[in-house]
Coordinates of N, CA and C in Angstrom, one line a residue:
L1 N 8.8 -11.7 -18.5 CA 8.3 -11.8 -17.1 C 8.5 -10.4 -16.4
F2 N 9.6 -9.8 -16.6 CA 9.8 -8.5 -16.0 C 8.8 -7.5 -16.5
V3 N 8.5 -7.5 -17.8 CA 7.5 -6.5 -18.3 C 6.1 -6.8 -17.7
S4 N 5.8 -8.1 -17.6 CA 4.5 -8.4 -17.0 C 4.4 -8.0 -15.5
A5 N 5.5 -8.3 -14.8 CA 5.5 -8.0 -13.4 C 5.4 -6.5 -13.1
C6 N 5.9 -5.7 -14.0 CA 5.8 -4.2 -13.8 C 4.7 -3.6 -14.5
G7 N 3.7 -4.4 -14.9 CA 2.5 -3.8 -15.4 C 2.4 -3.7 -16.9
G8 N 3.4 -4.2 -17.6 CA 3.3 -4.1 -19.1 C 2.9 -5.3 -19.8
G9 N 2.4 -6.3 -19.1 CA 2.0 -7.6 -19.7 C 0.7 -7.5 -20.5
T10 N 0.4 -8.6 -21.2 CA -0.9 -8.5 -21.9 C -1.9 -9.4 -21.4
D11 N -1.6 -10.2 -20.4 CA -2.6 -11.1 -19.8 C -3.6 -10.4 -18.9
S12 N -4.8 -10.2 -19.3 CA -5.7 -9.4 -18.5 C -6.0 -10.0 -17.1
S13 N -6.0 -11.3 -17.0 CA -6.2 -11.9 -15.7 C -5.1 -11.6 -14.7
D14 N -3.8 -11.6 -15.2 CA -2.7 -11.2 -14.4 C -2.8 -9.7 -14.1
D15 N -3.2 -8.9 -15.0 CA -3.4 -7.4 -14.8 C -4.4 -7.2 -13.7
A16 N -5.5 -8.0 -13.7 CA -6.6 -7.8 -12.7 C -6.0 -8.2 -11.3
Q17 N -5.3 -9.3 -11.3 CA -4.7 -9.7 -10.0 C -3.7 -8.7 -9.5
V18 N -2.9 -8.1 -10.4 CA -1.9 -7.1 -10.0 C -2.7 -5.9 -9.4
D19 N -3.7 -5.5 -10.1 CA -4.5 -4.4 -9.6 C -5.1 -4.7 -8.2
A20 N -5.6 -5.9 -8.0 CA -6.3 -6.3 -6.8 C -5.2 -6.4 -5.7
L21 N -4.1 -7.0 -6.0 CA -3.0 -7.1 -5.0 C -2.4 -5.7 -4.6
A22 N -2.3 -4.8 -5.6 CA -1.7 -3.5 -5.4 C -2.7 -2.8 -4.4
A23 N -4.0 -2.9 -4.6 CA -4.9 -2.2 -3.7 C -4.8 -2.8 -2.3
L24 N -4.7 -4.1 -2.2 CA -4.5 -4.8 -0.9 C -3.3 -4.3 -0.2
L25 N -2.2 -4.3 -1.0 CA -0.9 -3.8 -0.4 C -1.0 -2.4 0.1
Q26 N -1.6 -1.5 -0.8 CA -1.8 -0.1 -0.4 C -2.5 0.0 0.9
E27 N -3.6 -0.7 1.0 CA -4.5 -0.7 2.2 C -3.7 -1.2 3.4
N28 N -3.0 -2.3 3.3 CA -2.2 -2.8 4.4 C -1.1 -1.9 4.8
F29 N -0.4 -1.3 3.9 CA 0.7 -0.4 4.3 C 0.2 0.9 4.9
E30 N -1.0 1.3 4.5 CA -1.6 2.5 5.1 C -2.0 2.3 6.5
E31 N -2.6 1.1 6.7 CA -3.2 0.7 8.0 C -2.1 0.3 9.0
D32 N -1.2 -0.6 8.6 CA -0.3 -1.1 9.5 C 1.0 -1.5 8.8
G33 N 1.7 -0.5 8.2 CA 2.9 -0.7 7.5 C 4.1 -0.7 8.3
G34 N 3.9 -0.7 9.6 CA 5.1 -0.7 10.5 C 6.0 0.5 10.3
G35 N 5.4 1.6 9.8 CA 6.2 2.8 9.6 C 6.8 2.8 8.2
L36 N 6.6 1.8 7.4 CA 7.2 1.8 6.0 C 6.2 2.5 5.1
T37 N 6.8 3.3 4.3 CA 6.1 4.1 3.3 C 6.6 3.7 1.9
L38 N 5.7 3.2 1.1 CA 6.1 2.8 -0.3 C 5.4 3.7 -1.3
T39 N 6.1 3.9 -2.4 CA 5.4 4.7 -3.5 C 4.4 3.8 -4.2
D40 N 3.6 4.4 -5.0 CA 2.6 3.6 -5.8 C 3.3 2.7 -6.7
G41 N 4.5 3.2 -7.3 CA 5.2 2.3 -8.2 C 5.8 1.1 -7.5
Q42 N 6.3 1.3 -6.3 CA 6.9 0.2 -5.5 C 5.8 -0.8 -5.2
I43 N 4.6 -0.3 -4.8 CA 3.5 -1.2 -4.5 C 3.1 -2.0 -5.7
R44 N 3.0 -1.3 -6.8 CA 2.6 -2.0 -8.1 C 3.6 -3.0 -8.5
C45 N 4.9 -2.7 -8.3 CA 6.0 -3.6 -8.6 C 5.8 -4.9 -7.7
M46 N 5.6 -4.6 -6.4 CA 5.5 -5.8 -5.5 C 4.3 -6.6 -5.9
A47 N 3.2 -6.0 -6.3 CA 2.0 -6.8 -6.7 C 2.3 -7.6 -7.9
G48 N 3.1 -7.1 -8.9 CA 3.4 -7.8 -10.1 C 4.4 -9.0 -9.7
E49 N 5.3 -8.7 -8.8 CA 6.2 -9.8 -8.4 C 5.5 -10.9 -7.7
M50 N 4.5 -10.5 -6.9 CA 3.7 -11.5 -6.2 C 2.9 -12.4 -7.1
V51 N 2.2 -11.7 -8.1 CA 1.4 -12.5 -9.1 C 2.3 -13.4 -9.9
A52 N 3.5 -13.0 -10.2 CA 4.5 -13.8 -10.9 C 5.0 -15.0 -10.1
G53 N 5.1 -14.8 -8.8 CA 5.7 -15.8 -7.9 C 4.8 -16.7 -7.2
L54 N 3.5 -16.4 -7.2 CA 2.5 -17.2 -6.5 C 1.6 -17.9 -7.4
D55 N 1.1 -19.1 -7.1 CA 0.1 -19.8 -7.8 C -1.2 -19.0 -7.8
D56 N -2.0 -19.1 -8.8 CA -3.3 -18.4 -8.8 C -4.1 -18.7 -7.6
D57 N -4.1 -20.0 -7.1 CA -4.9 -20.3 -6.0 C -4.5 -19.6 -4.7
V58 N -3.1 -19.4 -4.6 CA -2.6 -18.7 -3.4 C -2.9 -17.3 -3.5
T59 N -2.8 -16.7 -4.7 CA -3.1 -15.3 -4.9 C -4.6 -15.1 -4.6
D60 N -5.5 -16.0 -5.1 CA -6.9 -15.8 -4.8 C -7.2 -15.9 -3.3
E61 N -6.5 -16.8 -2.6 CA -6.7 -17.0 -1.1 C -6.2 -15.7 -0.4
L62 N -5.1 -15.2 -0.9 CA -4.6 -13.9 -0.3 C -5.6 -12.8 -0.5
L63 N -6.1 -12.7 -1.6 CA -7.1 -11.6 -1.9 C -8.4 -11.8 -1.2
A64 N -8.8 -13.1 -1.0 CA -10.0 -13.4 -0.3 C -9.9 -13.0 1.2
G65 N -8.7 -13.2 1.7 CA -8.5 -12.8 3.1 C -8.4 -11.3 3.4
N66 N -8.1 -10.6 2.3 CA -8.0 -9.1 2.4 C -7.0 -8.6 3.4
T67 N -6.0 -9.4 3.7 CA -5.0 -8.9 4.6 C -3.7 -9.6 4.4
L68 N -2.6 -9.0 4.7 CA -1.3 -9.6 4.6 C -0.8 -9.9 6.0
D69 N -1.6 -9.7 7.0 CA -1.2 -10.0 8.4 C -1.0 -11.5 8.6
D70 N -1.7 -12.3 7.9 CA -1.6 -13.8 8.0 C -1.7 -14.4 6.7
P71 N -0.6 -14.2 5.8 CA -0.7 -14.8 4.5 C -0.7 -16.3 4.4
P72 N -1.2 -16.9 3.4 CA -1.3 -18.3 3.2 C 0.2 -18.9 3.3
P73 N 0.3 -20.1 3.8 CA 1.6 -20.8 3.9 C 2.4 -20.7 2.5
G74 N 3.6 -20.3 2.6 CA 4.4 -20.2 1.4 C 4.4 -18.8 0.8
A75 N 3.4 -18.0 1.1 CA 3.3 -16.7 0.5 C 4.2 -15.7 1.1
E76 N 4.6 -16.0 2.4 CA 5.4 -15.0 3.2 C 6.7 -14.7 2.4
L77 N 7.4 -15.7 2.0 CA 8.7 -15.5 1.3 C 8.6 -14.8 0.0
V78 N 7.5 -15.0 -0.7 CA 7.2 -14.3 -2.0 C 6.9 -12.9 -1.7
V79 N 6.2 -12.6 -0.7 CA 5.9 -11.2 -0.3 C 7.2 -10.5 0.0
L80 N 8.1 -11.2 0.8 CA 9.3 -10.6 1.2 C 10.3 -10.4 0.0
D81 N 10.3 -11.4 -0.9 CA 11.2 -11.3 -2.1 C 10.7 -10.1 -2.9
S82 N 9.4 -9.9 -3.0 CA 8.8 -8.8 -3.8 C 9.3 -7.5 -3.2
L83 N 9.3 -7.4 -1.9 CA 9.7 -6.1 -1.2 C 11.1 -5.8 -1.5
F84 N 12.0 -6.8 -1.4 CA 13.4 -6.6 -1.7 C 13.7 -6.3 -3.2
S85 N 12.8 -6.9 -4.0 CA 13.0 -6.6 -5.5 C 12.6 -5.2 -5.9
C86 N 11.6 -4.7 -5.2 CA 11.0 -3.4 -5.6 C 11.3 -2.2 -4.8
A87 N 12.0 -2.4 -3.7 CA 12.3 -1.2 -2.9 C 13.7 -1.4 -2.2
S88 N 14.3 -0.3 -1.8 CA 15.5 -0.3 -1.0 C 15.0 -0.5 0.5
V89 N 15.2 -1.7 1.0 CA 14.8 -2.0 2.4 C 15.6 -1.1 3.4
T90 N 16.8 -0.9 3.1 CA 17.7 -0.1 3.9 C 17.1 1.4 4.0
Q91 N 16.7 1.9 2.8 CA 16.1 3.2 2.8 C 14.8 3.2 3.5
L92 N 14.0 2.2 3.3 CA 12.7 2.1 4.0 C 12.9 2.1 5.6
M93 N 13.9 1.4 6.0 CA 14.2 1.3 7.4 C 14.7 2.7 7.9
T94 N 15.5 3.3 7.2 CA 16.0 4.7 7.5 C 14.8 5.6 7.6
D95 N 13.9 5.7 6.6 CA 12.8 6.6 6.6 C 11.8 6.3 7.8
S96 N 11.7 5.0 8.1 CA 10.8 4.6 9.2 C 11.3 5.1 10.5
M97 N 12.7 5.0 10.7 CA 13.3 5.4 12.0 C 13.2 6.9 12.1
V98 N 13.4 7.7 11.0 CA 13.3 9.1 11.1 C 11.9 9.5 11.4
A99 N 10.9 8.8 10.8 CA 9.5 9.1 11.1 C 9.2 8.9 12.6
D100 N 9.9 7.9 13.2 CA 9.7 7.6 14.6 C 10.5 8.5 15.6
G101 N 11.3 9.5 15.0 CA 12.0 10.5 15.8 C 13.5 10.4 15.8
A102 N 14.1 9.5 15.2 CA 15.5 9.4 15.1 C 16.0 10.5 14.1
T103 N 17.2 11.0 14.3 CA 17.8 11.9 13.4 C 18.2 11.1 12.1
Q104 N 18.4 11.8 11.0 CA 18.8 11.2 9.7 C 20.1 10.4 9.9
A105 N 21.0 11.1 10.6 CA 22.4 10.4 10.8 C 22.2 9.2 11.7
E106 N 21.5 9.2 12.7 CA 21.3 8.0 13.6 C 20.6 6.9 12.8
A107 N 19.6 7.2 12.0 CA 18.9 6.2 11.3 C 19.8 5.6 10.2
E108 N 20.5 6.4 9.5 CA 21.4 5.9 8.5 C 22.5 5.0 9.1
C109 N 23.1 5.4 10.2 CA 24.1 4.6 10.9 C 23.5 3.3 11.3
F110 N 22.3 3.3 11.9 CA 21.7 2.0 12.3 C 21.4 1.1 11.1
A111 N 20.7 1.7 10.1 CA 20.3 0.9 8.9 C 21.6 0.4 8.2
D112 N 22.6 1.2 8.1 CA 23.8 0.7 7.4 C 24.6 -0.4 8.2
G113 N 24.2 -0.6 9.5 CA 24.9 -1.6 10.3 C 24.3 -3.0 10.0
F114 N 23.2 -3.1 9.2 CA 22.6 -4.4 8.9 C 22.6 -4.5 7.4
D115 N 23.4 -5.5 6.9 CA 23.4 -5.7 5.5 C 22.0 -6.4 5.0
E116 N 21.9 -6.4 3.7 CA 20.6 -6.9 3.2 C 20.3 -8.3 3.7
N117 N 21.3 -9.2 3.8 CA 21.0 -10.5 4.2 C 20.5 -10.6 5.7
L118 N 21.1 -9.7 6.5 CA 20.6 -9.7 7.9 C 19.2 -9.1 8.0
I119 N 18.9 -8.1 7.2 CA 17.6 -7.5 7.2 C 16.6 -8.6 6.7
R120 N 17.0 -9.3 5.7 CA 16.1 -10.4 5.2 C 15.9 -11.5 6.3
A121 N 16.9 -11.8 7.0 CA 16.8 -12.8 8.1 C 15.8 -12.3 9.1
M122 N 15.9 -11.1 9.5 CA 15.0 -10.5 10.5 C 13.6 -10.5 10.1
L123 N 13.4 -10.1 8.8 CA 12.0 -10.0 8.3 C 11.4 -11.4 8.0
T124 N 12.3 -12.3 7.6 CA 11.8 -13.7 7.4 C 11.3 -14.3 8.7
S125 N 12.1 -14.1 9.7 CA 11.7 -14.6 11.0 C 10.4 -14.0 11.5
E126 N 10.3 -12.7 11.3 CA 9.1 -12.0 11.7 C 7.9 -12.5 11.0
L127 N 8.0 -12.7 9.6 CA 6.9 -13.1 8.8 C 6.5 -14.5 9.0
T128 N 7.5 -15.4 9.2 CA 7.2 -16.8 9.3 C 7.0 -17.3 10.7
G129 N 7.5 -16.5 11.7 CA 7.4 -16.9 13.1 C 8.5 -17.9 13.5
E130 N 9.4 -18.2 12.5 CA 10.5 -19.1 12.8 C 11.7 -18.4 13.2
D131 N 12.5 -19.0 14.1 CA 13.7 -18.4 14.6 C 14.8 -18.3 13.5
P132 N 15.6 -17.3 13.5 CA 16.7 -17.3 12.5 C 17.6 -18.4 12.7
S133 N 18.4 -18.8 11.7 CA 19.4 -19.8 11.9 C 20.4 -19.4 13.0
P134 N 21.1 -20.3 13.7 CA 22.1 -19.9 14.7 C 23.2 -18.9 14.1
E135 N 23.5 -19.1 12.8 CA 24.5 -18.2 12.2 C 23.9 -16.8 12.0
D136 N 22.7 -16.7 11.6 CA 22.0 -15.4 11.4 C 21.8 -14.8 12.8
E137 N 21.4 -15.6 13.7 CA 21.2 -15.0 15.1 C 22.5 -14.4 15.6
A138 N 23.6 -15.1 15.4 CA 24.9 -14.6 15.9 C 25.2 -13.3 15.1
A139 N 25.0 -13.3 13.8 CA 25.3 -12.1 13.0 C 24.4 -10.9 13.4
L140 N 23.2 -11.2 13.6 CA 22.2 -10.2 14.1 C 22.6 -9.6 15.4
T141 N 23.0 -10.4 16.3 CA 23.5 -10.0 17.6 C 24.7 -9.1 17.5
A142 N 25.7 -9.6 16.7 CA 26.9 -8.8 16.5 C 26.6 -7.4 15.9
A143 N 25.7 -7.4 14.9 CA 25.4 -6.2 14.2 C 24.7 -5.2 15.2
A144 N 23.8 -5.8 16.0 CA 23.1 -4.9 17.0 C 24.1 -4.3 18.0
I145 N 25.0 -5.1 18.5 CA 26.0 -4.6 19.4 C 26.8 -3.5 18.7
E146 N 27.2 -3.8 17.5 CA 28.0 -2.8 16.7 C 27.3 -1.5 16.6
V147 N 26.0 -1.5 16.2 CA 25.3 -0.2 16.0 C 25.1 0.5 17.3
M148 N 24.8 -0.3 18.4 CA 24.6 0.3 19.7 C 25.9 1.0 20.2
T149 N 27.0 0.5 19.8 CA 28.3 1.1 20.3 C 28.9 2.2 19.3
T150 N 28.4 2.2 18.1 CA 29.0 3.2 17.2 C 28.0 4.3 16.7
C151 N 26.7 4.1 16.8 CA 25.8 5.1 16.3 C 25.4 6.0 17.5
D152 N 25.3 7.3 17.2 CA 24.9 8.3 18.2 C 23.4 7.9 18.6
S153 N 23.2 8.2 19.9 CA 21.8 7.9 20.4 C 21.3 9.1 21.2

């Protein structure tokens, strides 16, 4: 499975889907990546993870829509899982903040204030439109207060 997800598989239909999803991901991140910049390898890895994690029908629907702005129901979490599997989300957050004008130290302080579970909760809420659990909401609020009081601004 890992070899197939990272482009080394032998199923040509999976390879075609990986190629198509990689192109879609590349286009979406270039147009509206929210400041996130991924390498070609990270994008290809995400596409492989998505092909492995989605039914063919959902993959086809995603490709037919040509956008990740409104993925089919159930695809959101697979997209998110693929991002966490293929890239350092903390590093992506840091790079995005620096690109938006923060210093490297400020961005690292802020990004380090949110562990992977909290970042996942934030992104899941954003992708699905559902509120985080009360526990995640409390942890997010505490982390936000902590970074606001400890990170240089």
